[in-house]
Short mmCIF file of C-alpha atoms (C1' of nucleotides) in Angstrom, two decimals:
data_model
loop_
_atom_site.label_atom_id
_atom_site.label_comp_id
_atom_site.label_asym_id
_atom_site.label_seq_id
_atom_site.Cartn_x
_atom_site.Cartn_y
_atom_site.Cartn_z
CA MET A 1 48.95 2.30 -33.64
CA PRO A 2 48.30 -0.14 -36.00
CA ARG A 3 44.80 -2.38 -35.84
CA ALA A 4 45.35 -5.94 -34.63
CA GLY A 5 42.34 -6.92 -36.92
CA LEU A 6 39.83 -8.62 -34.52
CA SER A 7 36.02 -10.24 -35.23
CA GLU A 8 33.93 -11.55 -33.07
CA ASP A 9 35.03 -14.65 -34.07
CA ARG A 10 38.53 -13.90 -33.44
CA VAL A 11 37.85 -13.04 -30.11
CA VAL A 12 35.31 -16.41 -29.22
CA GLU A 13 38.45 -18.33 -30.66
CA GLU A 14 40.82 -17.17 -28.08
CA ALA A 15 38.46 -17.35 -25.37
CA THR A 16 38.14 -21.09 -26.42
CA HIS A 17 41.72 -21.75 -26.57
CA LEU A 18 42.39 -19.98 -22.87
CA ALA A 19 39.08 -22.15 -21.28
CA ASP A 20 40.67 -25.22 -23.17
CA GLU A 21 43.89 -24.80 -21.90
CA GLY A 22 42.31 -24.25 -18.03
CA GLY A 23 42.35 -21.09 -18.01
CA ALA A 24 39.66 -19.13 -16.39
CA VAL A 25 38.02 -16.67 -19.43
CA THR A 26 38.41 -13.25 -18.10
CA LEU A 27 38.29 -10.50 -20.58
CA VAL A 28 41.33 -9.35 -19.52
CA GLU A 29 43.26 -12.13 -20.27
CA VAL A 30 41.88 -13.08 -24.06
CA ALA A 31 42.57 -8.76 -24.15
CA ARG A 32 46.65 -9.85 -23.61
CA ARG A 33 46.66 -12.86 -25.83
CA LEU A 34 45.17 -10.96 -28.64
CA GLY A 35 47.81 -7.59 -27.64
CA VAL A 36 45.02 -5.33 -27.34
CA GLN A 37 43.30 -3.38 -24.45
CA VAL A 38 40.13 -4.67 -23.05
CA PRO A 39 37.60 -1.96 -23.63
CA SER A 40 38.57 -2.51 -27.44
CA LEU A 41 37.06 -6.41 -27.14
CA TYR A 42 33.84 -4.39 -26.41
CA LYS A 43 33.80 -3.80 -29.99
CA HIS A 44 33.53 -7.29 -31.20
CA VAL A 45 31.81 -8.62 -28.16
CA ASP A 46 29.08 -7.34 -25.81
CA GLY A 47 30.63 -8.11 -22.15
CA ALA A 48 31.89 -11.07 -20.85
CA ASP A 49 28.88 -13.09 -20.50
CA ALA A 50 27.86 -12.45 -24.24
CA LEU A 51 31.24 -13.98 -24.54
CA GLN A 52 30.56 -17.06 -22.53
CA ALA A 53 27.31 -17.55 -24.76
CA LEU A 54 29.54 -17.59 -28.05
CA VAL A 55 31.89 -19.47 -26.79
CA ALA A 56 28.94 -22.19 -25.61
CA ALA A 57 27.59 -21.85 -28.98
CA ARG A 58 30.59 -22.42 -31.07
CA ALA A 59 31.51 -25.47 -28.67
CA LYS A 60 27.90 -26.88 -29.15
CA ARG A 61 28.59 -26.55 -32.95
CA GLU A 62 31.99 -28.71 -32.59
CA LEU A 63 30.38 -31.40 -30.55
CA ALA A 64 27.48 -31.93 -33.14
CA ASP A 65 30.01 -31.76 -35.90
CA THR A 66 32.55 -34.32 -34.15
CA LEU A 67 29.76 -36.81 -33.47
CA ALA A 68 28.08 -36.30 -36.91
CA ARG A 69 31.14 -37.41 -38.21
CA ALA A 70 31.82 -40.15 -35.75
CA THR A 71 28.73 -41.75 -36.63
CA VAL A 72 28.18 -40.94 -40.10
CA GLY A 73 27.10 -44.51 -42.15
CA LYS A 74 27.09 -46.15 -38.93
CA SER A 75 23.79 -47.05 -36.94
CA GLY A 76 22.26 -49.47 -34.22
CA PRO A 77 24.86 -50.37 -31.24
CA SER A 78 27.73 -49.49 -34.03
CA ALA A 79 26.46 -46.10 -33.97
CA VAL A 80 26.06 -46.23 -30.14
CA ASP A 81 29.81 -47.04 -29.51
CA ALA A 82 30.98 -44.59 -32.19
CA LEU A 83 29.11 -41.66 -30.51
CA ALA A 84 29.98 -42.38 -27.04
CA ARG A 85 33.69 -42.62 -27.66
CA ALA A 86 33.73 -39.77 -29.92
CA TYR A 87 31.73 -37.90 -27.46
CA ARG A 88 34.11 -38.75 -23.98
CA THR A 89 37.26 -37.66 -26.34
CA TRP A 90 36.00 -34.24 -27.21
CA ALA A 91 35.33 -33.66 -24.07
CA ASP A 92 38.40 -34.84 -22.64
CA GLU A 93 40.10 -32.50 -25.30
CA HIS A 94 38.51 -29.69 -24.57
CA PRO A 95 37.32 -29.24 -21.03
CA GLY A 96 36.26 -25.59 -20.99
CA SER A 97 34.48 -25.67 -24.41
CA TYR A 98 32.19 -28.34 -22.99
CA ALA A 99 31.99 -26.96 -19.34
CA SER A 100 30.63 -23.84 -21.37
CA THR A 101 27.99 -26.27 -22.69
CA LEU A 102 26.58 -26.84 -19.64
CA ARG A 103 25.11 -23.82 -18.89
CA ALA A 104 21.58 -23.36 -19.95
CA PRO A 105 21.24 -21.06 -22.89
CA SER A 106 20.24 -17.78 -22.64
CA VAL A 107 16.81 -17.63 -24.12
CA ASP A 108 17.27 -14.63 -26.71
CA ASN A 109 20.41 -16.37 -27.97
CA ALA A 110 19.16 -17.91 -30.98
CA ALA A 111 22.35 -19.07 -32.29
CA GLU A 112 23.01 -21.20 -29.15
CA ILE A 113 19.71 -22.77 -29.24
CA ALA A 114 20.31 -24.06 -32.69
CA ALA A 115 23.37 -25.49 -31.91
CA SER A 116 21.79 -27.37 -28.67
CA ASP A 117 19.40 -28.61 -31.11
CA LYS A 118 21.86 -29.77 -34.05
CA ALA A 119 23.63 -32.02 -31.49
CA VAL A 120 20.65 -33.50 -30.10
CA GLY A 121 19.36 -33.84 -33.70
CA VAL A 122 22.28 -36.09 -33.97
CA LEU A 123 22.17 -38.35 -31.15
CA PHE A 124 18.38 -38.82 -32.07
CA ASP A 125 19.33 -39.79 -35.80
CA ALA A 126 21.85 -42.23 -34.29
CA LEU A 127 19.58 -44.21 -32.40
CA ALA A 128 17.00 -44.24 -35.13
CA GLY A 129 18.48 -47.91 -35.83
CA PHE A 130 17.18 -49.18 -33.07
CA GLY A 131 13.49 -48.70 -34.22
CA LEU A 132 12.09 -46.54 -31.84
CA HIS A 133 9.51 -43.91 -31.88
CA GLY A 134 7.62 -41.26 -30.24
CA ASP A 135 8.26 -41.19 -26.60
CA ASP A 136 10.51 -43.94 -26.69
CA ALA A 137 12.78 -42.31 -28.86
CA ILE A 138 12.88 -38.95 -26.66
CA ASP A 139 13.36 -41.16 -23.60
CA ALA A 140 16.18 -43.00 -25.09
CA THR A 141 17.80 -40.15 -26.04
CA ARG A 142 17.57 -38.57 -22.78
CA TYR A 143 18.89 -41.53 -21.26
CA CYS A 144 21.67 -41.66 -23.85
CA ARG A 145 22.88 -38.29 -22.74
CA ALA A 146 22.16 -38.37 -19.18
CA VAL A 147 24.69 -41.25 -19.20
CA LEU A 148 26.95 -39.95 -21.59
CA HIS A 149 27.17 -36.21 -19.80
CA GLY A 150 27.30 -37.95 -16.52
CA PHE A 151 30.28 -39.81 -16.86
CA VAL A 152 32.39 -37.16 -18.51
CA ALA A 153 31.52 -34.49 -15.78
CA LEU A 154 32.29 -37.23 -12.81
CA GLU A 155 35.74 -37.87 -14.64
CA ALA A 156 36.64 -33.96 -15.79
CA ALA A 157 35.59 -32.97 -11.78
CA ASN A 158 38.01 -36.31 -10.95
CA GLY A 159 34.92 -37.79 -9.37
CA PHE A 160 35.85 -41.65 -9.59
CA GLY A 161 38.63 -41.44 -7.10
CA LEU A 162 40.20 -45.17 -8.55
CA PRO A 163 42.05 -46.10 -11.33
CA GLY A 164 39.50 -48.39 -13.93
CA VAL A 165 38.18 -45.59 -15.15
CA ASP A 166 38.66 -46.87 -18.96
CA ARG A 167 37.19 -50.26 -18.32
CA THR A 168 34.40 -48.47 -16.53
CA PHE A 169 33.63 -46.50 -19.94
CA GLU A 170 33.78 -49.87 -22.07
CA LYS A 171 31.31 -51.73 -19.53
CA LEU A 172 29.36 -48.28 -19.73
CA ILE A 173 29.20 -48.51 -23.34
CA THR A 174 28.01 -52.13 -23.81
CA ALA A 175 25.42 -51.54 -21.15
CA LEU A 176 23.90 -48.36 -23.23
CA GLN A 177 23.76 -50.48 -26.07
CA LEU A 178 21.81 -53.22 -24.50
CA THR A 179 19.68 -50.99 -22.36
CA LEU A 180 18.72 -49.45 -26.19
CA THR A 181 18.02 -52.53 -27.97
CA HIS A 182 15.32 -53.86 -25.23
CA TRP A 183 14.14 -50.05 -24.56
CA PRO A 184 10.37 -50.57 -25.76
CA SER A 185 10.15 -53.49 -23.43
CA LEU A 186 11.33 -51.53 -20.73
CA THR A 187 7.37 -50.17 -19.54
CA ILE A 188 7.47 -53.58 -17.85
CA MET B 1 28.42 -2.97 18.76
CA PRO B 2 26.75 -5.88 19.98
CA ARG B 3 28.44 -9.24 18.59
CA ALA B 4 26.69 -11.12 15.81
CA GLY B 5 26.83 -14.60 17.38
CA LEU B 6 28.82 -16.17 14.27
CA SER B 7 30.58 -19.30 13.81
CA GLU B 8 32.11 -21.09 10.87
CA ASP B 9 28.92 -23.17 10.47
CA ARG B 10 26.71 -20.21 10.68
CA VAL B 11 28.24 -18.55 7.73
CA VAL B 12 28.33 -22.28 5.69
CA GLU B 13 24.77 -22.14 6.77
CA GLU B 14 23.90 -19.09 5.17
CA ALA B 15 25.88 -19.44 2.41
CA THR B 16 24.08 -22.58 1.47
CA HIS B 17 20.17 -20.92 1.95
CA LEU B 18 21.83 -18.23 -0.29
CA ALA B 19 22.65 -20.86 -2.95
CA ASP B 20 19.73 -22.95 -3.24
CA GLU B 21 17.67 -20.11 -3.18
CA GLY B 22 19.28 -19.15 -6.76
CA GLY B 23 21.59 -16.06 -5.25
CA ALA B 24 25.03 -15.58 -6.15
CA VAL B 25 27.33 -16.77 -3.29
CA THR B 26 29.47 -13.73 -2.64
CA LEU B 27 30.94 -12.67 0.66
CA VAL B 28 29.06 -9.23 0.02
CA GLU B 29 25.60 -11.15 -0.01
CA VAL B 30 26.01 -13.11 3.00
CA ALA B 31 27.96 -10.62 5.12
CA ARG B 32 24.85 -8.86 4.77
CA ARG B 33 22.46 -11.23 5.46
CA LEU B 34 24.48 -11.99 8.64
CA GLY B 35 24.50 -8.30 9.40
CA VAL B 36 27.95 -8.16 9.33
CA GLN B 37 30.78 -6.54 7.48
CA VAL B 38 32.10 -8.40 5.14
CA PRO B 39 35.99 -8.44 6.75
CA SER B 40 34.46 -10.23 9.81
CA LEU B 41 33.31 -13.00 7.83
CA TYR B 42 37.49 -13.98 7.57
CA LYS B 43 37.32 -14.72 11.48
CA HIS B 44 35.45 -17.87 10.62
CA VAL B 45 36.05 -18.60 6.92
CA ASP B 46 39.13 -18.37 4.73
CA GLY B 47 37.89 -16.30 1.92
CA ALA B 48 35.74 -16.77 -0.45
CA ASP B 49 37.22 -20.00 -1.89
CA ALA B 50 37.34 -21.95 0.83
CA LEU B 51 33.44 -21.08 1.47
CA GLN B 52 32.43 -22.97 -1.65
CA ALA B 53 35.02 -25.99 -0.56
CA LEU B 54 32.89 -25.84 2.54
CA VAL B 55 29.29 -25.31 1.45
CA ALA B 56 30.38 -28.02 -0.80
CA ALA B 57 31.35 -30.40 2.06
CA ARG B 58 28.05 -29.98 4.06
CA ALA B 59 25.77 -30.36 0.70
CA LYS B 60 27.78 -33.79 -0.11
CA ARG B 61 27.05 -34.91 3.47
CA GLU B 62 23.82 -33.85 3.32
CA LEU B 63 23.02 -35.64 0.57
CA ALA B 64 24.52 -38.62 1.28
CA ASP B 65 22.67 -38.57 4.69
CA THR B 66 19.38 -38.53 2.52
CA LEU B 67 20.52 -41.45 0.54
CA ALA B 68 21.10 -43.31 3.49
CA ARG B 69 17.55 -42.58 4.73
CA ALA B 70 15.99 -43.33 1.84
CA THR B 71 17.65 -46.68 1.26
CA VAL B 72 17.22 -48.15 4.55
CA GLY B 73 15.65 -51.83 5.08
CA LYS B 74 15.99 -51.90 1.16
CA SER B 75 18.11 -53.50 -1.50
CA GLY B 76 18.52 -54.65 -5.19
CA PRO B 77 16.25 -52.86 -7.30
CA SER B 78 13.62 -51.59 -5.02
CA ALA B 79 16.79 -49.63 -3.24
CA VAL B 80 18.27 -48.24 -6.76
CA ASP B 81 14.13 -47.14 -7.40
CA ALA B 82 14.36 -44.94 -3.93
CA LEU B 83 17.72 -43.90 -3.98
CA ALA B 84 17.33 -42.29 -7.56
CA ARG B 85 13.98 -40.80 -6.59
CA ALA B 86 15.99 -39.41 -3.12
CA TYR B 87 18.86 -38.37 -5.27
CA ARG B 88 16.61 -36.28 -7.85
CA THR B 89 14.61 -34.81 -5.53
CA TRP B 90 17.65 -33.45 -3.33
CA ALA B 91 18.85 -31.98 -5.73
CA ASP B 92 15.70 -30.40 -7.36
CA GLU B 93 15.28 -28.99 -3.64
CA HIS B 94 18.67 -27.81 -3.05
CA PRO B 95 19.79 -26.74 -6.55
CA GLY B 96 22.88 -24.63 -5.23
CA SER B 97 24.09 -27.59 -3.29
CA TYR B 98 23.95 -29.75 -5.50
CA ALA B 99 25.65 -27.25 -7.69
CA SER B 100 28.42 -26.87 -5.28
CA THR B 101 29.31 -30.97 -5.53
CA LEU B 102 30.50 -30.66 -8.86
CA ARG B 103 33.54 -28.54 -8.41
CA ALA B 104 36.66 -31.37 -8.24
CA PRO B 105 37.57 -31.10 -4.39
CA SER B 106 40.81 -29.44 -3.40
CA VAL B 107 43.16 -32.11 -2.48
CA ASP B 108 43.72 -30.55 0.94
CA ASN B 109 40.55 -30.98 1.91
CA ALA B 110 39.78 -33.79 4.04
CA ALA B 111 36.57 -33.15 5.13
CA GLU B 112 35.02 -32.61 1.43
CA ILE B 113 36.54 -36.37 0.39
CA ALA B 114 35.34 -37.80 3.07
CA ALA B 115 31.74 -36.49 2.39
CA SER B 116 32.56 -37.86 -0.93
CA ASP B 117 33.24 -41.17 0.21
CA LYS B 118 30.35 -41.47 2.37
CA ALA B 119 28.21 -40.37 -0.64
CA VAL B 120 29.64 -43.30 -3.08
CA GLY B 121 29.60 -45.47 -0.17
CA VAL B 122 25.56 -45.41 0.42
CA LEU B 123 25.42 -46.22 -3.03
CA PHE B 124 28.17 -48.64 -3.61
CA ASP B 125 26.26 -50.29 -0.38
CA ALA B 126 22.66 -50.21 -2.10
CA LEU B 127 24.35 -52.13 -4.87
CA ALA B 128 25.30 -55.24 -2.61
CA GLY B 129 21.52 -56.61 -3.17
CA PHE B 130 23.08 -57.40 -7.28
CA GLY B 131 25.39 -60.12 -6.16
CA LEU B 132 28.37 -57.71 -7.67
CA HIS B 133 31.99 -57.63 -6.49
CA GLY B 134 35.39 -56.45 -7.58
CA ASP B 135 35.54 -54.46 -10.68
CA ASP B 136 31.87 -55.26 -11.29
CA ALA B 137 30.79 -53.42 -8.28
CA ILE B 138 32.78 -50.35 -9.26
CA ASP B 139 31.34 -50.30 -12.36
CA ALA B 140 27.73 -50.51 -11.69
CA THR B 141 28.16 -47.65 -9.17
CA ARG B 142 30.18 -45.46 -10.89
CA TYR B 143 27.26 -46.14 -14.18
CA CYS B 144 24.71 -45.38 -11.44
CA ARG B 145 26.24 -42.53 -10.89
CA ALA B 146 26.98 -41.04 -14.50
CA VAL B 147 23.19 -41.62 -15.05
CA LEU B 148 21.57 -39.87 -11.85
CA HIS B 149 24.24 -37.15 -12.12
CA GLY B 150 23.65 -36.70 -16.29
CA PHE B 151 19.86 -36.57 -15.72
CA VAL B 152 19.92 -34.19 -12.89
CA ALA B 153 22.30 -32.10 -13.88
CA LEU B 154 20.44 -31.69 -17.57
CA GLU B 155 17.42 -30.97 -15.82
CA ALA B 156 19.11 -28.27 -13.66
CA ALA B 157 20.46 -26.56 -17.10
CA ASN B 158 17.32 -27.02 -18.28
CA GLY B 159 18.24 -29.07 -21.07
CA PHE B 160 15.86 -30.96 -22.11
CA GLY B 161 13.54 -28.43 -24.20
CA LEU B 162 10.12 -30.48 -24.09
CA PRO B 163 7.68 -31.42 -21.23
CA GLY B 164 7.84 -35.65 -20.10
CA VAL B 165 11.03 -34.87 -18.05
CA ASP B 166 8.85 -37.43 -15.86
CA ARG B 167 8.22 -39.68 -17.93
CA THR B 168 11.60 -39.94 -18.69
CA PHE B 169 12.69 -40.19 -15.28
CA GLU B 170 10.60 -43.29 -14.50
CA LYS B 171 11.56 -45.13 -17.76
CA LEU B 172 15.53 -44.45 -16.56
CA ILE B 173 15.15 -45.94 -12.88
CA THR B 174 13.30 -49.10 -14.95
CA ALA B 175 16.47 -49.14 -17.72
CA LEU B 176 19.00 -48.91 -14.37
CA GLN B 177 17.44 -51.58 -12.36
CA LEU B 178 17.39 -53.85 -15.99
CA THR B 179 20.93 -52.98 -16.33
CA LEU B 180 22.44 -53.95 -12.75
CA THR B 181 20.63 -57.05 -12.73
CA HIS B 182 22.20 -58.15 -15.59
CA TRP B 183 25.44 -56.78 -15.61
CA PRO B 184 27.73 -59.38 -14.64
CA SER B 185 26.60 -60.93 -18.45
CA LEU B 186 27.81 -57.80 -19.99
CA THR B 187 31.15 -58.95 -20.88
CA ILE B 188 29.76 -60.06 -24.01
"C1'" DG C 1 43.28 10.98 -55.91
"C1'" DC C 2 40.86 13.34 -52.30
"C1'" DC C 3 37.12 13.71 -48.55
"C1'" DT C 4 33.99 11.57 -45.73
"C1'" DT C 5 32.68 8.70 -42.37
"C1'" DA C 6 32.36 4.33 -40.16
"C1'" DA C 7 34.76 1.10 -37.62
"C1'" DA C 8 38.26 -0.27 -34.40
"C1'" DG C 9 41.42 1.32 -31.69
"C1'" DC C 10 42.89 3.74 -27.49
"C1'" DT C 11 43.01 6.59 -22.35
"C1'" DA C 12 40.32 7.82 -18.55
"C1'" DA C 13 37.22 6.68 -14.61
"C1'" DT C 14 33.59 4.14 -11.89
"C1'" DG C 15 31.65 0.40 -9.45
"C1'" DG C 16 31.63 -3.97 -7.85
"C1'" DG C 17 33.67 -8.08 -5.31
"C1'" DG C 18 37.81 -10.22 -2.73
"C1'" DT C 19 41.92 -9.41 0.57
"C1'" DT C 20 44.57 -7.31 4.11
"C1'" DA C 21 46.55 -4.45 7.76
"C1'" DG C 22 45.53 -3.28 11.50
"C1'" DC C 23 42.52 -1.10 15.22
"C1'" DC C 24 39.43 -1.69 19.17
"C1'" DA C 25 35.51 -3.65 21.99
"C1'" DA C 26 33.60 -7.42 24.13
"C1'" DA C 27 33.59 -11.55 26.44
"C1'" DC C 28 36.37 -15.38 28.83
"C1'" DT C 29 39.79 -16.69 31.86
"C1'" DT C 30 41.71 -16.38 36.74
"C1'" DA D 1 39.52 -6.72 38.39
"C1'" DA D 2 43.55 -7.51 35.02
"C1'" DG D 3 45.03 -9.91 31.43
"C1'" DT D 4 44.34 -12.10 27.23
"C1'" DT D 5 41.64 -13.89 23.54
"C1'" DT D 6 38.16 -13.30 20.52
"C1'" DG D 7 35.41 -11.06 16.70
"C1'" DG D 8 33.67 -7.58 15.26
"C1'" DC D 9 35.33 -2.85 13.30
"C1'" DT D 10 37.60 0.62 9.32
"C1'" DA D 11 40.80 1.91 5.62
"C1'" DA D 12 43.17 0.89 2.11
"C1'" DC D 13 44.68 -2.15 -1.93
"C1'" DC D 14 44.01 -5.52 -5.32
"C1'" DC D 15 41.45 -7.47 -9.99
"C1'" DC D 16 37.86 -7.27 -13.31
"C1'" DA D 17 34.04 -5.38 -15.77
"C1'" DT D 18 31.99 -1.79 -18.01
"C1'" DT D 19 30.74 2.72 -20.13
"C1'" DA D 20 32.14 7.48 -21.98
"C1'" DG D 21 34.44 9.68 -25.09
"C1'" DC D 22 38.43 10.66 -27.89
"C1'" DT D 23 42.08 9.69 -32.00
"C1'" DT D 24 43.25 7.35 -35.98
"C1'" DT D 25 42.68 4.00 -39.36
"C1'" DA D 26 40.62 1.99 -43.57
"C1'" DA D 27 37.31 1.65 -46.83
"C1'" DG D 28 33.87 3.85 -50.23
"C1'" DG D 29 31.92 7.74 -53.09
"C1'" DC D 30 32.84 11.31 -56.07
#
DNA sequence: GCCTTAAAGCTAATGGGGTTAGCCAAACTT
DNA sequence: AAGTTTGGCTAACCCCATTAGCTTTAAGGC
């Protein structure tokens, strides 16, 4: 029996592909794809839950990188536009990865938390061009995340029954830009 | 062996309670709580997946009713305020039910789709006070759903690392009211 | 180049959850 | 009271996750 040459990374990669193709991420299926028996996976990964967490951490890193690349050299409304489109596109193209990022990260998983922080950091930086500080910056960042995540999640769950979703997304970007521009005056 | 006096409704109710208490909704646990053996559940419910769908449909109906009650007699910004608070509160108090509503409804489940439509309808009606029509009304409704769902989902997943979430939510309401007020002019 | 050894694969066995088949008693119908 | 439908049950079978423990590979020290 020649070795399959696996590694934690290889296993996580295959699980990610499986998830993004819409399959259920089971150890049975991952093992089958890797040409290996199920218990062999335990040499690289600490069970099904741990594999899920690794997939999530990988997904968050990739999302953060994608957002960072999309917004490089941009700021203010133009950064928001680029970021929103990159976010939606990535989520659409990696539905399994995106879904994996929604689980609350386990407290003991430093890698996943770091990846989370990185993604939020990119968003936070992109909003710097609006001149927000302190609580305003935090609140605006959270608002952005909520809008983008909410839209993408509803789209993924087929929550928008009718056509015209692209049109709605264009409006969403404009609304978001406007909201951020006027954020400080929201204190009424 | 005296009968337990079950019914589809009773099973779904118990599954809902279980979900909202944070437990995993398994047939084993539902049966245990009802004082019955697992296969007996099949006399009332068509398997685990079907039970999930029924829980989701029930949740959507309840959410729709809650939103409707919260907004009765209100319109415009005041309706949005009431609706946003009711939405967040209900989701916080019924985390399992809320999570169940996120699965895409199966195409053949008329009850679940009807419940979805009802919830969206309440939101749609609440926005009538802003004088939106046609695509604008649809886009604004979707934007609202995205913001509210995104915020609640991130909050539930412990996605906001720092404190001050209540403050952020107040800002969110104000931002939403402002956005809806100026929606038609978003065409730039 | 051997010899040791850690790592990476394997088989076998256990346990939990879901599902089906088929039996039997309780309750309803007339 | 007899017949029928209904709601419970037991037994058996899947699928997936996990653990224990064995074997072989491949890498490193001498």
